[in-house]
mmCIF file with all atom_site columns, C-alpha atoms in Angstrom:
data_model
loop_
_atom_site.group_PDB
_atom_site.id
_atom_site.type_symbol
_atom_site.label_atom_id
_atom_site.label_alt_id
_atom_site.label_comp_id
_atom_site.label_asym_id
_atom_site.label_entity_id
_atom_site.label_seq_id
_atom_site.pdbx_PDB_ins_code
_atom_site.Cartn_x
_atom_site.Cartn_y
_atom_site.Cartn_z
_atom_site.occupancy
_atom_site.B_iso_or_equiv
_atom_site.pdbx_formal_charge
_atom_site.auth_seq_id
_atom_site.auth_comp_id
_atom_site.auth_asym_id
_atom_site.auth_atom_id
_atom_site.pdbx_PDB_model_num
ATOM 1  C CA . UNK L 1 1  ? 63.693  -27.956 91.108 1.00 68.00 ? 1  UNK L CA 1
ATOM 2  C CA . UNK L 1 2  ? 66.236  -29.037 93.709 1.00 82.00 ? 2  UNK L CA 1
ATOM 3  C CA . UNK L 1 3  ? 64.667  -32.496 93.896 1.00 89.00 ? 3  UNK L CA 1
ATOM 4  C CA . UNK L 1 4  ? 64.887  -32.929 90.127 1.00 93.00 ? 4  UNK L CA 1
ATOM 5  C CA . UNK L 1 5  ? 68.568  -31.953 90.079 1.00 93.00 ? 5  UNK L CA 1
ATOM 6  C CA . UNK L 1 6  ? 69.204  -34.350 92.985 1.00 95.00 ? 6  UNK L CA 1
ATOM 7  C CA . UNK L 1 7  ? 67.552  -37.258 91.147 1.00 96.00 ? 7  UNK L CA 1
ATOM 8  C CA . UNK L 1 8  ? 69.478  -36.464 87.948 1.00 96.00 ? 8  UNK L CA 1
ATOM 9  C CA . UNK L 1 9  ? 72.740  -36.413 89.915 1.00 96.00 ? 9  UNK L CA 1
ATOM 10 C CA . UNK L 1 10 ? 71.826  -39.714 91.572 1.00 97.00 ? 10 UNK L CA 1
ATOM 11 C CA . UNK L 1 11 ? 71.002  -41.256 88.177 1.00 97.00 ? 11 UNK L CA 1
ATOM 12 C CA . UNK L 1 12 ? 74.296  -40.136 86.643 1.00 97.00 ? 12 UNK L CA 1
ATOM 13 C CA . UNK L 1 13 ? 76.204  -41.394 89.687 1.00 98.00 ? 13 UNK L CA 1
ATOM 14 C CA . UNK L 1 14 ? 74.474  -44.787 89.451 1.00 98.00 ? 14 UNK L CA 1
ATOM 15 C CA . UNK L 1 15 ? 75.289  -45.092 85.739 1.00 98.00 ? 15 UNK L CA 1
ATOM 16 C CA . UNK L 1 16 ? 78.907  -44.126 86.435 1.00 98.00 ? 16 UNK L CA 1
ATOM 17 C CA . UNK L 1 17 ? 79.214  -46.755 89.181 1.00 98.00 ? 17 UNK L CA 1
ATOM 18 C CA . UNK L 1 18 ? 77.650  -49.399 86.908 1.00 98.00 ? 18 UNK L CA 1
ATOM 19 C CA . UNK L 1 19 ? 80.092  -48.512 84.129 1.00 97.00 ? 19 UNK L CA 1
ATOM 20 C CA . UNK L 1 20 ? 83.073  -48.739 86.474 1.00 98.00 ? 20 UNK L CA 1
ATOM 21 C CA . UNK L 1 21 ? 81.890  -52.099 87.832 1.00 98.00 ? 21 UNK L CA 1
ATOM 22 C CA . UNK L 1 22 ? 81.368  -53.476 84.317 1.00 98.00 ? 22 UNK L CA 1
ATOM 23 C CA . UNK L 1 23 ? 84.805  -52.275 83.176 1.00 98.00 ? 23 UNK L CA 1
ATOM 24 C CA . UNK L 1 24 ? 86.563  -53.723 86.247 1.00 97.00 ? 24 UNK L CA 1
ATOM 25 C CA . UNK L 1 25 ? 84.681  -57.019 85.870 1.00 96.00 ? 25 UNK L CA 1
ATOM 26 C CA . UNK L 1 26 ? 85.669  -57.238 82.194 1.00 96.00 ? 26 UNK L CA 1
ATOM 27 C CA . UNK L 1 27 ? 89.308  -56.453 83.067 1.00 97.00 ? 27 UNK L CA 1
ATOM 28 C CA . UNK L 1 28 ? 89.384  -59.136 85.792 1.00 97.00 ? 28 UNK L CA 1
ATOM 29 C CA . UNK L 1 29 ? 87.846  -61.672 83.360 1.00 97.00 ? 29 UNK L CA 1
ATOM 30 C CA . UNK L 1 30 ? 90.441  -60.739 80.697 1.00 97.00 ? 30 UNK L CA 1
ATOM 31 C CA . UNK L 1 31 ? 93.359  -61.126 83.133 1.00 98.00 ? 31 UNK L CA 1
ATOM 32 C CA . UNK L 1 32 ? 91.912  -64.438 84.394 1.00 97.00 ? 32 UNK L CA 1
ATOM 33 C CA . UNK L 1 33 ? 91.715  -65.745 80.816 1.00 97.00 ? 33 UNK L CA 1
ATOM 34 C CA . UNK L 1 34 ? 95.313  -64.690 80.121 1.00 97.00 ? 34 UNK L CA 1
ATOM 35 C CA . UNK L 1 35 ? 96.578  -66.421 83.291 1.00 97.00 ? 35 UNK L CA 1
ATOM 36 C CA . UNK L 1 36 ? 94.594  -69.580 82.467 1.00 96.00 ? 36 UNK L CA 1
ATOM 37 C CA . UNK L 1 37 ? 96.007  -69.697 78.929 1.00 95.00 ? 37 UNK L CA 1
ATOM 38 C CA . UNK L 1 38 ? 99.527  -69.130 80.245 1.00 94.00 ? 38 UNK L CA 1
ATOM 39 C CA . UNK L 1 39 ? 99.223  -71.972 82.763 1.00 94.00 ? 39 UNK L CA 1
ATOM 40 C CA . UNK L 1 40 ? 97.812  -74.297 80.094 1.00 94.00 ? 40 UNK L CA 1
ATOM 41 C CA . UNK L 1 41 ? 100.653 -73.372 77.715 1.00 92.00 ? 41 UNK L CA 1
ATOM 42 C CA . UNK L 1 42 ? 103.288 -73.985 80.402 1.00 91.00 ? 42 UNK L CA 1
ATOM 43 C CA . UNK L 1 43 ? 101.763 -77.341 81.353 1.00 90.00 ? 43 UNK L CA 1
ATOM 44 C CA . UNK L 1 44 ? 101.655 -78.453 77.702 1.00 88.00 ? 44 UNK L CA 1
ATOM 45 C CA . UNK L 1 45 ? 105.306 -77.470 77.209 1.00 83.00 ? 45 UNK L CA 1
ATOM 46 C CA . UNK L 1 46 ? 106.478 -79.528 80.196 1.00 78.00 ? 46 UNK L CA 1
ATOM 47 C CA . UNK L 1 47 ? 105.034 -82.738 78.782 1.00 66.00 ? 47 UNK L CA 1
#
């Protein structure tokens, strides 16, 4: 019984870590896209 609870806890922890990694990766990609668009907009305005 203890082993089953341990594996369930490990599974939930792994899913939680995967979710956090996916969310942080998506956030970094979103911020990178915003910065890239801002730099492109600024460069086009200077011309």
